[in-house]
PDB file of C-alpha atoms and ligand atoms in Angstrom:
ATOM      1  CA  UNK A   1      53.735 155.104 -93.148  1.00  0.00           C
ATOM      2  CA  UNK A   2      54.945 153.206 -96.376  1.00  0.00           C
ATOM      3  CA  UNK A   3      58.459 154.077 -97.577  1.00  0.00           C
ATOM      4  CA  UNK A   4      58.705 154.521-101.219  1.00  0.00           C
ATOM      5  CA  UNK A   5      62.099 152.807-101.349  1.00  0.00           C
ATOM      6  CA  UNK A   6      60.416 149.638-100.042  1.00  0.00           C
ATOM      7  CA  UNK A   7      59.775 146.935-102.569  1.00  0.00           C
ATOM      8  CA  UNK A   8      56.047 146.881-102.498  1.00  0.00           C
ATOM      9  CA  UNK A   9      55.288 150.141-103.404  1.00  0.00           C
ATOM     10  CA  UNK A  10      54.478 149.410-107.658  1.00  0.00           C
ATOM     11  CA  UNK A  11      57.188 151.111-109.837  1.00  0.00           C
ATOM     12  CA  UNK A  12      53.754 152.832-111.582  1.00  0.00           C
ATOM     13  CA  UNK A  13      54.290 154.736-107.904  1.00  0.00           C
ATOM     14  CA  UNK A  14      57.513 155.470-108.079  1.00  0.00           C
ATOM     15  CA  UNK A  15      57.387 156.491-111.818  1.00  0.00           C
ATOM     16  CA  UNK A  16      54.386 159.427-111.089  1.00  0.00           C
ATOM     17  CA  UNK A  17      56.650 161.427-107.851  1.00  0.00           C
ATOM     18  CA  UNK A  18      57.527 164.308-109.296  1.00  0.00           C
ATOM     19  CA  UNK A  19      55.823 164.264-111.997  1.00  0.00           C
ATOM     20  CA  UNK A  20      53.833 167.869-113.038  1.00  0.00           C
ATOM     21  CA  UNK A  21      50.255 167.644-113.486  1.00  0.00           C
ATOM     22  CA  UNK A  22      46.837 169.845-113.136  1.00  0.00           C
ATOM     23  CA  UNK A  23      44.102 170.269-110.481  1.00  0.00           C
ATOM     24  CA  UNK A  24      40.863 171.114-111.248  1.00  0.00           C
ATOM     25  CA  UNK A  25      39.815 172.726-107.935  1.00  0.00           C
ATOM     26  CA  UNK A  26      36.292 171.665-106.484  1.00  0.00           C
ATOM     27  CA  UNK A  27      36.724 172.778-102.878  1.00  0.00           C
ATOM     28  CA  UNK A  28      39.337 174.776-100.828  1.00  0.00           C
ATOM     29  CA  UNK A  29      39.290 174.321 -96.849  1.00  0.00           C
ATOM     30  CA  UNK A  30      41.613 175.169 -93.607  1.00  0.00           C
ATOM     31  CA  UNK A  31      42.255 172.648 -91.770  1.00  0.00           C
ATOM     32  CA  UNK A  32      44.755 172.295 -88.343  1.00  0.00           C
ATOM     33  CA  UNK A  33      48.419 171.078 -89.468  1.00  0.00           C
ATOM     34  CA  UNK A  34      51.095 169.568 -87.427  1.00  0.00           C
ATOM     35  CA  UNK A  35      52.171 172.806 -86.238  1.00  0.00           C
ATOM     36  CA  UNK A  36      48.711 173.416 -85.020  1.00  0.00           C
ATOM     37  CA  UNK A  37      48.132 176.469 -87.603  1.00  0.00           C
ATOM     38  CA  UNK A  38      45.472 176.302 -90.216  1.00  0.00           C
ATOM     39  CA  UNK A  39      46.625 175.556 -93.175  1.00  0.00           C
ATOM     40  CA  UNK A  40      44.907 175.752 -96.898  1.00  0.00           C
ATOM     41  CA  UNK A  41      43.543 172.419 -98.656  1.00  0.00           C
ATOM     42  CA  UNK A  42      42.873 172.958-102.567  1.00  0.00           C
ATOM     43  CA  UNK A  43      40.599 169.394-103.245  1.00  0.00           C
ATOM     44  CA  UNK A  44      39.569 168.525-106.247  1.00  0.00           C
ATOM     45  CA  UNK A  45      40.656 166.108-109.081  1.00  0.00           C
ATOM     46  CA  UNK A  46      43.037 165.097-111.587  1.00  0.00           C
ATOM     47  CA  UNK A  47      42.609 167.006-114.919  1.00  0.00           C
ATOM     48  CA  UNK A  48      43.534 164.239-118.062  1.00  0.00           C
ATOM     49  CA  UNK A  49      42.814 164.272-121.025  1.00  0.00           C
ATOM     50  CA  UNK A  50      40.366 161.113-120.735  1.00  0.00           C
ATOM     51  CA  UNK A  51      37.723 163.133-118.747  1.00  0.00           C
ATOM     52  CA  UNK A  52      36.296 159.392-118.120  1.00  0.00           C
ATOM     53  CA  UNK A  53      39.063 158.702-115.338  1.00  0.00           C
ATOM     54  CA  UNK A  54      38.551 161.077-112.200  1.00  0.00           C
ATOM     55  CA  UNK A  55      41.284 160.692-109.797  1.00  0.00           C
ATOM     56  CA  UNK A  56      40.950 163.047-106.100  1.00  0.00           C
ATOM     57  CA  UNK A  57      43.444 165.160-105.691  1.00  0.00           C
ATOM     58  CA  UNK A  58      44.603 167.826-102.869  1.00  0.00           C
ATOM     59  CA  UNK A  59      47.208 170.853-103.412  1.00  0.00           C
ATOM     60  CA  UNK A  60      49.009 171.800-100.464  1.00  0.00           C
ATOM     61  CA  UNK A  61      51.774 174.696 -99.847  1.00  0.00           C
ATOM     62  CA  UNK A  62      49.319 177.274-101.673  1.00  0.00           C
ATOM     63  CA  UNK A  63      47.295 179.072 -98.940  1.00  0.00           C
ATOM     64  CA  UNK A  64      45.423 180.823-101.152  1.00  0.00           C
ATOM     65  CA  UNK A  65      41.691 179.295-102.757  1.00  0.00           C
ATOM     66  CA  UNK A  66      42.393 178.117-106.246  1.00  0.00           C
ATOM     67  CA  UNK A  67      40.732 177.091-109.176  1.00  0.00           C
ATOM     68  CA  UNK A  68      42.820 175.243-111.421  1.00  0.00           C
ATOM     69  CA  UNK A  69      46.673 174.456-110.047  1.00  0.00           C
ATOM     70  CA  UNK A  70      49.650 173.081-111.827  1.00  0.00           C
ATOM     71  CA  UNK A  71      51.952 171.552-109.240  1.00  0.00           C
ATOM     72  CA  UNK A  72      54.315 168.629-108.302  1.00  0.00           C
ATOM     73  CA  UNK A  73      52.895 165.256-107.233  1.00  0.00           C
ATOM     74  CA  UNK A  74      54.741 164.389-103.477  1.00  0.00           C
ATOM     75  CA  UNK A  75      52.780 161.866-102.770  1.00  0.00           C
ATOM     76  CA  UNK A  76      49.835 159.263-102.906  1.00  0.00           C
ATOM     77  CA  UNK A  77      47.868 157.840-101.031  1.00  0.00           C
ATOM     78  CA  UNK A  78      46.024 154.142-101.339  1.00  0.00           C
ATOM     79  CA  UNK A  79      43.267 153.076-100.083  1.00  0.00           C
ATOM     80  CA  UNK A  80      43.505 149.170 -99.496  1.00  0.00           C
ATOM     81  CA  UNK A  81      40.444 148.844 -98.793  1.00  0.00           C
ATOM     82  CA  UNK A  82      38.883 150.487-102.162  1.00  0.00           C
ATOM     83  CA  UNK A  83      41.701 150.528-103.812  1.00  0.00           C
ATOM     84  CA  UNK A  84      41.308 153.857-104.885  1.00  0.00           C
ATOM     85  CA  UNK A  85      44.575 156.078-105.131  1.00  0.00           C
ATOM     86  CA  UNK A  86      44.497 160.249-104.369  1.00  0.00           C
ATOM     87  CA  UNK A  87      47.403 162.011-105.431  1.00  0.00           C
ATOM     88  CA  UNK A  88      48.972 165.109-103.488  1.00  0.00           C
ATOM     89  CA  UNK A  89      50.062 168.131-105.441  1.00  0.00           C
ATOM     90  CA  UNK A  90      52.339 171.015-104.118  1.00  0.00           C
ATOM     91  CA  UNK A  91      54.276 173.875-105.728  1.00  0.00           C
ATOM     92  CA  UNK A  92      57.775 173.075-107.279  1.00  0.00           C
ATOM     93  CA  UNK A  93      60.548 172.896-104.414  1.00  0.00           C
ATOM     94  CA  UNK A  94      57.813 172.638-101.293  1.00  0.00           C
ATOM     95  CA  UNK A  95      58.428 169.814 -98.901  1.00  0.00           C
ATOM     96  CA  UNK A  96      56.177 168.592 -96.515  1.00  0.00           C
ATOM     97  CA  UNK A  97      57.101 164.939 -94.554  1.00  0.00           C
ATOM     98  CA  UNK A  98      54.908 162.098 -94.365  1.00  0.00           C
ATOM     99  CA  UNK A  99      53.540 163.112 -90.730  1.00  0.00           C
ATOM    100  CA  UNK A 100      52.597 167.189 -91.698  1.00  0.00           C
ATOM    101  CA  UNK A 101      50.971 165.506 -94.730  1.00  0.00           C
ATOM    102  CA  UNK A 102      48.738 162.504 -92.626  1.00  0.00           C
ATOM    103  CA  UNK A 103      47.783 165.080 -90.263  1.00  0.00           C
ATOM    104  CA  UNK A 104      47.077 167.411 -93.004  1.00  0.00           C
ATOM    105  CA  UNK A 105      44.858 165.543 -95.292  1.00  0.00           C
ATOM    106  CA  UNK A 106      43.862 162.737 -93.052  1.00  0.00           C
ATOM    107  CA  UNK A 107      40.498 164.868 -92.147  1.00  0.00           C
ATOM    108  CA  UNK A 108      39.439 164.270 -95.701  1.00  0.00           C
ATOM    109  CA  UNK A 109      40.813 160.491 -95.880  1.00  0.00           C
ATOM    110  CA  UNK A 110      40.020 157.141 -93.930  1.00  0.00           C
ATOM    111  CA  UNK A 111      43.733 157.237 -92.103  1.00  0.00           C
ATOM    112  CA  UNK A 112      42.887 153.848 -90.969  1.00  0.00           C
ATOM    113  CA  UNK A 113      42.815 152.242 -93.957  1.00  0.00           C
ATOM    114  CA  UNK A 114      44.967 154.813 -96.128  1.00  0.00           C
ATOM    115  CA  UNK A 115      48.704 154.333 -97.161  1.00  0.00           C
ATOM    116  CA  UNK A 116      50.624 157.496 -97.475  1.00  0.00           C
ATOM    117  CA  UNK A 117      53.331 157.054-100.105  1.00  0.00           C
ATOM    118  CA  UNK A 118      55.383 159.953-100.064  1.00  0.00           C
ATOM    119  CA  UNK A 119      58.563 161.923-101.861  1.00  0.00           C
ATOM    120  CA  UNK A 120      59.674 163.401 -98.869  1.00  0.00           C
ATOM    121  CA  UNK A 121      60.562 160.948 -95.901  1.00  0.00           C
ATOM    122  CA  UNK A 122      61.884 161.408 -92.155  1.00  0.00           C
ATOM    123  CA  UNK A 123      63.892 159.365 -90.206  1.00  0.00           C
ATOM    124  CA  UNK A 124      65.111 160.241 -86.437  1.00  0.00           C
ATOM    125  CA  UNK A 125      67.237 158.105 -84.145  1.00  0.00           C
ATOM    126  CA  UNK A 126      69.836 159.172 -81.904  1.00  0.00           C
ATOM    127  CA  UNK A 127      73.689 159.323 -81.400  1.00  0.00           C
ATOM    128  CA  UNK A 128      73.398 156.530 -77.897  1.00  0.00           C
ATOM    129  CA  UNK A 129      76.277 157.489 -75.849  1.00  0.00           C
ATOM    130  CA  UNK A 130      77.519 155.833 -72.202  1.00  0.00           C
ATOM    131  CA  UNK A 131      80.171 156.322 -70.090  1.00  0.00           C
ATOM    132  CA  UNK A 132      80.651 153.624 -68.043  1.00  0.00           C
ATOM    133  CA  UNK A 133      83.967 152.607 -66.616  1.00  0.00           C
ATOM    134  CA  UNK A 134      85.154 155.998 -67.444  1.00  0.00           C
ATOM    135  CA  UNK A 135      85.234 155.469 -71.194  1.00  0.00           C
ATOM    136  CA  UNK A 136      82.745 157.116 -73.508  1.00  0.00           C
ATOM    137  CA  UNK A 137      81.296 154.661 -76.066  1.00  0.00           C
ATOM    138  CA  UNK A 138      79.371 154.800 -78.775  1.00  0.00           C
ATOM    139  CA  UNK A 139      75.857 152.418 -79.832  1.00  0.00           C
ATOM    140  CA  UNK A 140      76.216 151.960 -83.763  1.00  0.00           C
ATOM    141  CA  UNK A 141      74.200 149.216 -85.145  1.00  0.00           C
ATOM    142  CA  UNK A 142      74.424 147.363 -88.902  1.00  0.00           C
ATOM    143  CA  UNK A 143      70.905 147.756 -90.212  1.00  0.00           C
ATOM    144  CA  UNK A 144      69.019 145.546 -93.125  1.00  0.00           C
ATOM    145  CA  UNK A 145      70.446 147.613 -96.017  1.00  0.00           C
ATOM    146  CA  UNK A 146      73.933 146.822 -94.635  1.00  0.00           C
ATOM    147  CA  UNK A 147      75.261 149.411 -93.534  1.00  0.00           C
ATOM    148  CA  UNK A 148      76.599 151.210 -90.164  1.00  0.00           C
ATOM    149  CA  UNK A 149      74.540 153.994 -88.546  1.00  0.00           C
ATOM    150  CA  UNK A 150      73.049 155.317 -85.380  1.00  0.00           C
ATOM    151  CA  UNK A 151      69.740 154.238 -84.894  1.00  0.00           C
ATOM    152  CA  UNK A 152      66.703 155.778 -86.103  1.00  0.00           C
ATOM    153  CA  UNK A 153      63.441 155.389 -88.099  1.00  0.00           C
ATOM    154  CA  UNK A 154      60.530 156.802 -89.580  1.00  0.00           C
ATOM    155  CA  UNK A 155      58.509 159.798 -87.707  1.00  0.00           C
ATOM    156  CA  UNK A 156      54.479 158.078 -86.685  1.00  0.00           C
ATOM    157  CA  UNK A 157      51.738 159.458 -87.026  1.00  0.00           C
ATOM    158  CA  UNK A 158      50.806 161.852 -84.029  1.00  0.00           C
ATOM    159  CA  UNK A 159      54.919 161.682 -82.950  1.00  0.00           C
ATOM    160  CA  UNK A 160      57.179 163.854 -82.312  1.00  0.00           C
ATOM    161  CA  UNK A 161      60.726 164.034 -83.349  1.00  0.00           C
ATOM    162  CA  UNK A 162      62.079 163.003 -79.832  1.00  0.00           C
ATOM    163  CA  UNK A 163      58.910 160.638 -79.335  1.00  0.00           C
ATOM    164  CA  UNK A 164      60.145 158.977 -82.833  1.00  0.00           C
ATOM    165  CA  UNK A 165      63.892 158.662 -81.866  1.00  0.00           C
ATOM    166  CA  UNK A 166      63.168 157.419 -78.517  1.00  0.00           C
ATOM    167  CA  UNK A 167      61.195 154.650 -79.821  1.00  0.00           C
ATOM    168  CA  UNK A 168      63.155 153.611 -82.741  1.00  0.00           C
ATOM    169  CA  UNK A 169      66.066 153.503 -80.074  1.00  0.00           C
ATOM    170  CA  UNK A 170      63.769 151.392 -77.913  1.00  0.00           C
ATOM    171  CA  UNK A 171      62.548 149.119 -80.730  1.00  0.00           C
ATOM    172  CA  UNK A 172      65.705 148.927 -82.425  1.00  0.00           C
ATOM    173  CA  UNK A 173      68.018 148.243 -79.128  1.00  0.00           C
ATOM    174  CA  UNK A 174      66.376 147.610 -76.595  1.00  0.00           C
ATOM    175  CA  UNK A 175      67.355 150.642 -74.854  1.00  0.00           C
ATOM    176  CA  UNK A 176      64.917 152.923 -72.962  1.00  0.00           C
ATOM    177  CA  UNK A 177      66.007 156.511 -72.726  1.00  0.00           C
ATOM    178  CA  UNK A 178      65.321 160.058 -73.021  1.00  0.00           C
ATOM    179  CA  UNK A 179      67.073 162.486 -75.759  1.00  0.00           C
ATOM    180  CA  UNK A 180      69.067 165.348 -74.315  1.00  0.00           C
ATOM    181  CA  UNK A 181      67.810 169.025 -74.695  1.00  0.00           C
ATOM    182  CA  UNK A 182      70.054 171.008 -77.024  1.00  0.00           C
ATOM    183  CA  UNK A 183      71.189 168.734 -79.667  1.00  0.00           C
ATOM    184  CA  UNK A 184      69.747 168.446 -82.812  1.00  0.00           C
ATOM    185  CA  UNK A 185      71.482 167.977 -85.628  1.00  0.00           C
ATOM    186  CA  UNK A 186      69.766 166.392 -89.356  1.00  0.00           C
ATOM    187  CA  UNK A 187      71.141 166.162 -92.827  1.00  0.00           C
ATOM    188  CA  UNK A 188      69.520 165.097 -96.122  1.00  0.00           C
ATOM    189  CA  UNK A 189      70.211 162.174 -98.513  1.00  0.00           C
ATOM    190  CA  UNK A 190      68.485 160.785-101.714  1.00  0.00           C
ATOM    191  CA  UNK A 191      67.645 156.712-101.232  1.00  0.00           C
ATOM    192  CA  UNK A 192      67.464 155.243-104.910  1.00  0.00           C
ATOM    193  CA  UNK A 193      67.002 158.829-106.807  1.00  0.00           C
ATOM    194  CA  UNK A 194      63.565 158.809-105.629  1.00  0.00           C
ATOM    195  CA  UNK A 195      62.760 159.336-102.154  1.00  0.00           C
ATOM    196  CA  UNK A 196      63.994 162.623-100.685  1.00  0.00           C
ATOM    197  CA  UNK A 197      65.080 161.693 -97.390  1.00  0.00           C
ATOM    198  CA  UNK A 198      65.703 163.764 -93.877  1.00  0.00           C
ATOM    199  CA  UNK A 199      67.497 161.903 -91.172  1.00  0.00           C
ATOM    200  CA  UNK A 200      67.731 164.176 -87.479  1.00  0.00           C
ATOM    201  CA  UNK A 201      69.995 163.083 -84.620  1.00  0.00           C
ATOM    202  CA  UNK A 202      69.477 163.792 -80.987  1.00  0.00           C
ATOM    203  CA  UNK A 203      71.906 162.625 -78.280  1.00  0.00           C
ATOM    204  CA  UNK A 204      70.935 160.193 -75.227  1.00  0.00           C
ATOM    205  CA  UNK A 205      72.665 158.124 -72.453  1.00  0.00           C
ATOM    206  CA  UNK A 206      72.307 154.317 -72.319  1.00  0.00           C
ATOM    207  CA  UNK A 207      73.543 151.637 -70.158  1.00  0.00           C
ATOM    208  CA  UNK A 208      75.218 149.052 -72.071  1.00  0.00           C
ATOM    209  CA  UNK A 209      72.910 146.152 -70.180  1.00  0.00           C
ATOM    210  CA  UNK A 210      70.162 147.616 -71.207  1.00  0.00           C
ATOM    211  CA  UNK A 211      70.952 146.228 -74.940  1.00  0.00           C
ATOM    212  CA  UNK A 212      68.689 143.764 -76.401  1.00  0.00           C
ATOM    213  CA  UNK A 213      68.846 143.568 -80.393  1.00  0.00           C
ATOM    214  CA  UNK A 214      66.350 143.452 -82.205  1.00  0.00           C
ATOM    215  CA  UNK A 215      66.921 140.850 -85.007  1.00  0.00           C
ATOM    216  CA  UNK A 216      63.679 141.997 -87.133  1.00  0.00           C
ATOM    217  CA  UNK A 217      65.269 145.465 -87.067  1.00  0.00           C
ATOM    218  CA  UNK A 218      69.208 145.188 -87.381  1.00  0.00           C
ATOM    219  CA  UNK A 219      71.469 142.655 -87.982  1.00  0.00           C
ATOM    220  CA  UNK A 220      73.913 143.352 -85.795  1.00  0.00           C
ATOM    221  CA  UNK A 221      75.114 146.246 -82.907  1.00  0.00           C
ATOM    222  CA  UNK A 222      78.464 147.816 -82.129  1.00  0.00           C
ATOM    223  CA  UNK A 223      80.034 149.742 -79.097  1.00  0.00           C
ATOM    224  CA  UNK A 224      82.496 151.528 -80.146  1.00  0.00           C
ATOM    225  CA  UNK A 225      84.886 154.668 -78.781  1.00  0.00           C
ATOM    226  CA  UNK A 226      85.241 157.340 -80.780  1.00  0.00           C
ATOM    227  CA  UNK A 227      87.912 157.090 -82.920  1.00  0.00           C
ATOM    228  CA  UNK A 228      86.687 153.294 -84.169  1.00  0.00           C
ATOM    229  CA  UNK A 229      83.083 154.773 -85.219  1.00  0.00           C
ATOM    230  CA  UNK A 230      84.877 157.392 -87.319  1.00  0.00           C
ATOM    231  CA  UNK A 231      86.553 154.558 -88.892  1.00  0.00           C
ATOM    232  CA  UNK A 232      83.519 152.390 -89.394  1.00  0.00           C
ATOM    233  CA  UNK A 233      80.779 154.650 -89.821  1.00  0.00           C
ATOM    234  CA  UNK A 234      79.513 154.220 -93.814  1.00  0.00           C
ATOM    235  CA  UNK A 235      78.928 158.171 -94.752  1.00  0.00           C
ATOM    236  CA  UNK A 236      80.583 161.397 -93.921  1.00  0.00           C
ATOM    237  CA  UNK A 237      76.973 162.796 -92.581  1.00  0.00           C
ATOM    238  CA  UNK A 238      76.811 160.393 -89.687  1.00  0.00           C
ATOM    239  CA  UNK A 239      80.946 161.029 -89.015  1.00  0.00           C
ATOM    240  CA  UNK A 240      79.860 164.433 -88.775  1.00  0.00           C
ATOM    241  CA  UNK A 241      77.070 163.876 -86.419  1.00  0.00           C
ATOM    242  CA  UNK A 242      79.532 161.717 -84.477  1.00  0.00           C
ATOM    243  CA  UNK A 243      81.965 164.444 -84.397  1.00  0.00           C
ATOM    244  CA  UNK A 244      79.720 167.153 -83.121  1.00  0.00           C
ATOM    245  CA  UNK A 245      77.806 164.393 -81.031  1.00  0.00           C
ATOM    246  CA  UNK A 246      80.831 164.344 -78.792  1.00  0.00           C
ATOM    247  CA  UNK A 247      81.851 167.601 -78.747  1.00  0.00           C
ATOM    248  CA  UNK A 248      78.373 168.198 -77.076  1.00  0.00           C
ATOM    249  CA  UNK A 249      78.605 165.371 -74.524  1.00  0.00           C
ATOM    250  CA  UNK A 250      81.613 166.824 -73.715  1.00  0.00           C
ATOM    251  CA  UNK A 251      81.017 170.241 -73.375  1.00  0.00           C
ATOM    252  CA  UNK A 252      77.202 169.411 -71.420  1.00  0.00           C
ATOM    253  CA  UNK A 253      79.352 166.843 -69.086  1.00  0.00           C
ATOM    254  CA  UNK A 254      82.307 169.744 -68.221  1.00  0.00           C
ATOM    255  CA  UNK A 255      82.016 171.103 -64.642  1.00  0.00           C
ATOM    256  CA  UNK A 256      81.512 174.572 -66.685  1.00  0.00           C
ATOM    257  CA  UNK A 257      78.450 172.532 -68.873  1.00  0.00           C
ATOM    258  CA  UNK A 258      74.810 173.743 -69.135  1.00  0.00           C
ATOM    259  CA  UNK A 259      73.642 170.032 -68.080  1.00  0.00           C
ATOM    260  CA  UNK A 260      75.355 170.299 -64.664  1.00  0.00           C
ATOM    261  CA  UNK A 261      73.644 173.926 -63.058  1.00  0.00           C
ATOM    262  CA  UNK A 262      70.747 172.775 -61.346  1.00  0.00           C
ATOM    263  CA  UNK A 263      69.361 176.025 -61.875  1.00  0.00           C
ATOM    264  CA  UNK A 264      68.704 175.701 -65.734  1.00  0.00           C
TER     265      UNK A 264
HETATM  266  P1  LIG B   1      64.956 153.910 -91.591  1.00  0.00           P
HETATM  267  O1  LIG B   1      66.039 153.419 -90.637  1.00  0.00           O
HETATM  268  O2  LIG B   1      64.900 155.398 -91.651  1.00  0.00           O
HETATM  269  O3  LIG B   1      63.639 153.233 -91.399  1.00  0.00           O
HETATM  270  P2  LIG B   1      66.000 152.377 -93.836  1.00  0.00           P
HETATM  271  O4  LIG B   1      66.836 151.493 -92.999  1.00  0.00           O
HETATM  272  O5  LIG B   1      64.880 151.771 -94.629  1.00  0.00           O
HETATM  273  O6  LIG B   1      65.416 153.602 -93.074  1.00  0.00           O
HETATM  274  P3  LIG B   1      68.080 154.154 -94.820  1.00  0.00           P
HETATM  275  O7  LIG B   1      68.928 154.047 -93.607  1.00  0.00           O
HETATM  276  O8  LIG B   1      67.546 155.518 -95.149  1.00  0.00           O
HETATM  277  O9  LIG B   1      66.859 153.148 -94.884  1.00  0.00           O
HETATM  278  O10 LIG B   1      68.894 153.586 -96.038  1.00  0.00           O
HETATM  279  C1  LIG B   1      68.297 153.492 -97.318  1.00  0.00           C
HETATM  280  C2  LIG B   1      69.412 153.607 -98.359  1.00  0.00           C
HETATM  281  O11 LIG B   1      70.046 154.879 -98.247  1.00  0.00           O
HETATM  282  C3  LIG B   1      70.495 152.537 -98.160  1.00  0.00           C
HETATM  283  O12 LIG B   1      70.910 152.110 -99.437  1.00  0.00           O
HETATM  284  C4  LIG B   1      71.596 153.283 -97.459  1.00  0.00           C
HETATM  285  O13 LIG B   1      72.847 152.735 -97.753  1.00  0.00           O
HETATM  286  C5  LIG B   1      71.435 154.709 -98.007  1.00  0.00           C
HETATM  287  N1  LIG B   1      71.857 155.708 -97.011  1.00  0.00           N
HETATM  288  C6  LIG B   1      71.621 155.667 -95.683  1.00  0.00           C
HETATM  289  N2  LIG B   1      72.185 156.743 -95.064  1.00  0.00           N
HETATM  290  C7  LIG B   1      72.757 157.477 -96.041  1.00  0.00           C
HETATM  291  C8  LIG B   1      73.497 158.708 -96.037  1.00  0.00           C
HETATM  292  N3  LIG B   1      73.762 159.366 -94.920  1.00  0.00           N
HETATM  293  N4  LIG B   1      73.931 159.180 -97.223  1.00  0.00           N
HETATM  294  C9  LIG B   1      73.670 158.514 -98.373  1.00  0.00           C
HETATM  295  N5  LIG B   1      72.981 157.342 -98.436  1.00  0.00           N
HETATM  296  C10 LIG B   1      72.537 156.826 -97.294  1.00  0.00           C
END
């Protein structure tokens, strides 16, 4: 997936997210979405008012068939090898993530060589927790943009929440292990005014040798109890995943906890 808020996505992008335009409607199909339900695809094109330039265009979030739609643009997607850009329309207020959309509209779209640039993005990572020597500690890391946060990335193609946060963990620490059922926790932030962006937290165990930073992903990685992450954690969201982080490691980890009856 390309992120919006990275620098090679042309301001002419950025400039046309949100912006309201009008679908003439050619063709309306169901197709199989991420939740494996059909779903309704309005294609068609781009009406302007130069008739000469015909851009493709497909409205999601109506289920109905349409004929002409005026909607939202949340998101586009290049072709690199063409060059040639479709644009994504949906109804005022609907969000759909970068992976509902691929899997959406990648049956009418060459996925391999497509770039989906979208308004709504998702990140998941996980709050990494061990407790060796008795002591529970924290994995925070420093990413590129500079600040401190758990890690996490953007959701694949074909991925899963979990799948997603257990590889970001991997690629970004090192660290091989599997999130724990019954935390999840997200929150939502806006990244330069444009991109509309979803972070979601699961919790999982990690053995401190098992760290090996990765220098392409983060600059640098702290392990920390709990009191010194709620002092150097950047925003309130992630002291608030922290908080309730813990509270669930503790409670799981009590004799009384769900995570010790061998029966669930
Ligand atoms: P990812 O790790 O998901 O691939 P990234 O490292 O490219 O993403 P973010 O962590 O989303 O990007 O950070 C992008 C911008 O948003 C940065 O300027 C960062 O400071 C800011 N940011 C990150 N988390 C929050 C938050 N919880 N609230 C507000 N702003 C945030």
């Amino acid at each position: 997936m390309t992120s919006l808020n990275k620098a090679n996505v042309n301001k002419g992008t950025k400039f046309i997210m949100g912006k309201r335009v009008t679908v003439r409607v050619t063709g309306t199909y169901k197709v199989n979405g991420e939740d494996r339900r059909k779903h309704t695809v309005n294609c068609g094109y781009i009406c302007t008012e130069n008739e000469s330039v015909e851009r493709t265009a497909f409205v999601v979030g109506v289920e109905q068939p349409l004929s002409e739609y005026t909607g939202d643009i949340i998101a586009v997607i290049k072709n690199r090898e063409t060059r040639k850009e479709s644009w994504v329309i949906a109804p005022g207020g609907f969000i759909m993530y970068e992976p509902a959309l691929a899997q959406l509209l990648g049956q009418f779209v060459d996925k391999q060589a497509c770039s989906f640039i979208c308004l709504y993005e998702k990140s998941c990572g996980a709050v990494l927790y061990t407790e060796e020597f008795d002591v529970r500690k924290f994995l925070l890391i420093k990413n590129m943009s500079g600040h401190i946060g758990f890690p996490k990335g953007h959701v694949e193609y074909g991925e899963n929440e979990r799948v997603t946060a257990e590889r970001e963990v991997w690629e970004e620490t090192g660290v091989h292990t599997k999130v724990e059922q019954g935390f999840r926790e997200f929150y939502n932030y806006s990244v330069n005014s444009f991109v509309k962006k979803q972070a979601v937290y699961f919790v999982a165990p990690f053995k401190t040798s098992d760290i090996e930073m990765n220098i392409r992903e983060i600059s640098e990685y702290l392990l920390v109890t709990f009191d010194e992450g709620m002092k150097v954690l950047n925003y309130p969201h992630d002291r608030s995943i922290l908080s309730k982080a813990d509270k669930f490691i503790t409670q799981t980890h009590s004799p009384e906890g769900s995570c010790c009856d061998e029966s669930k």
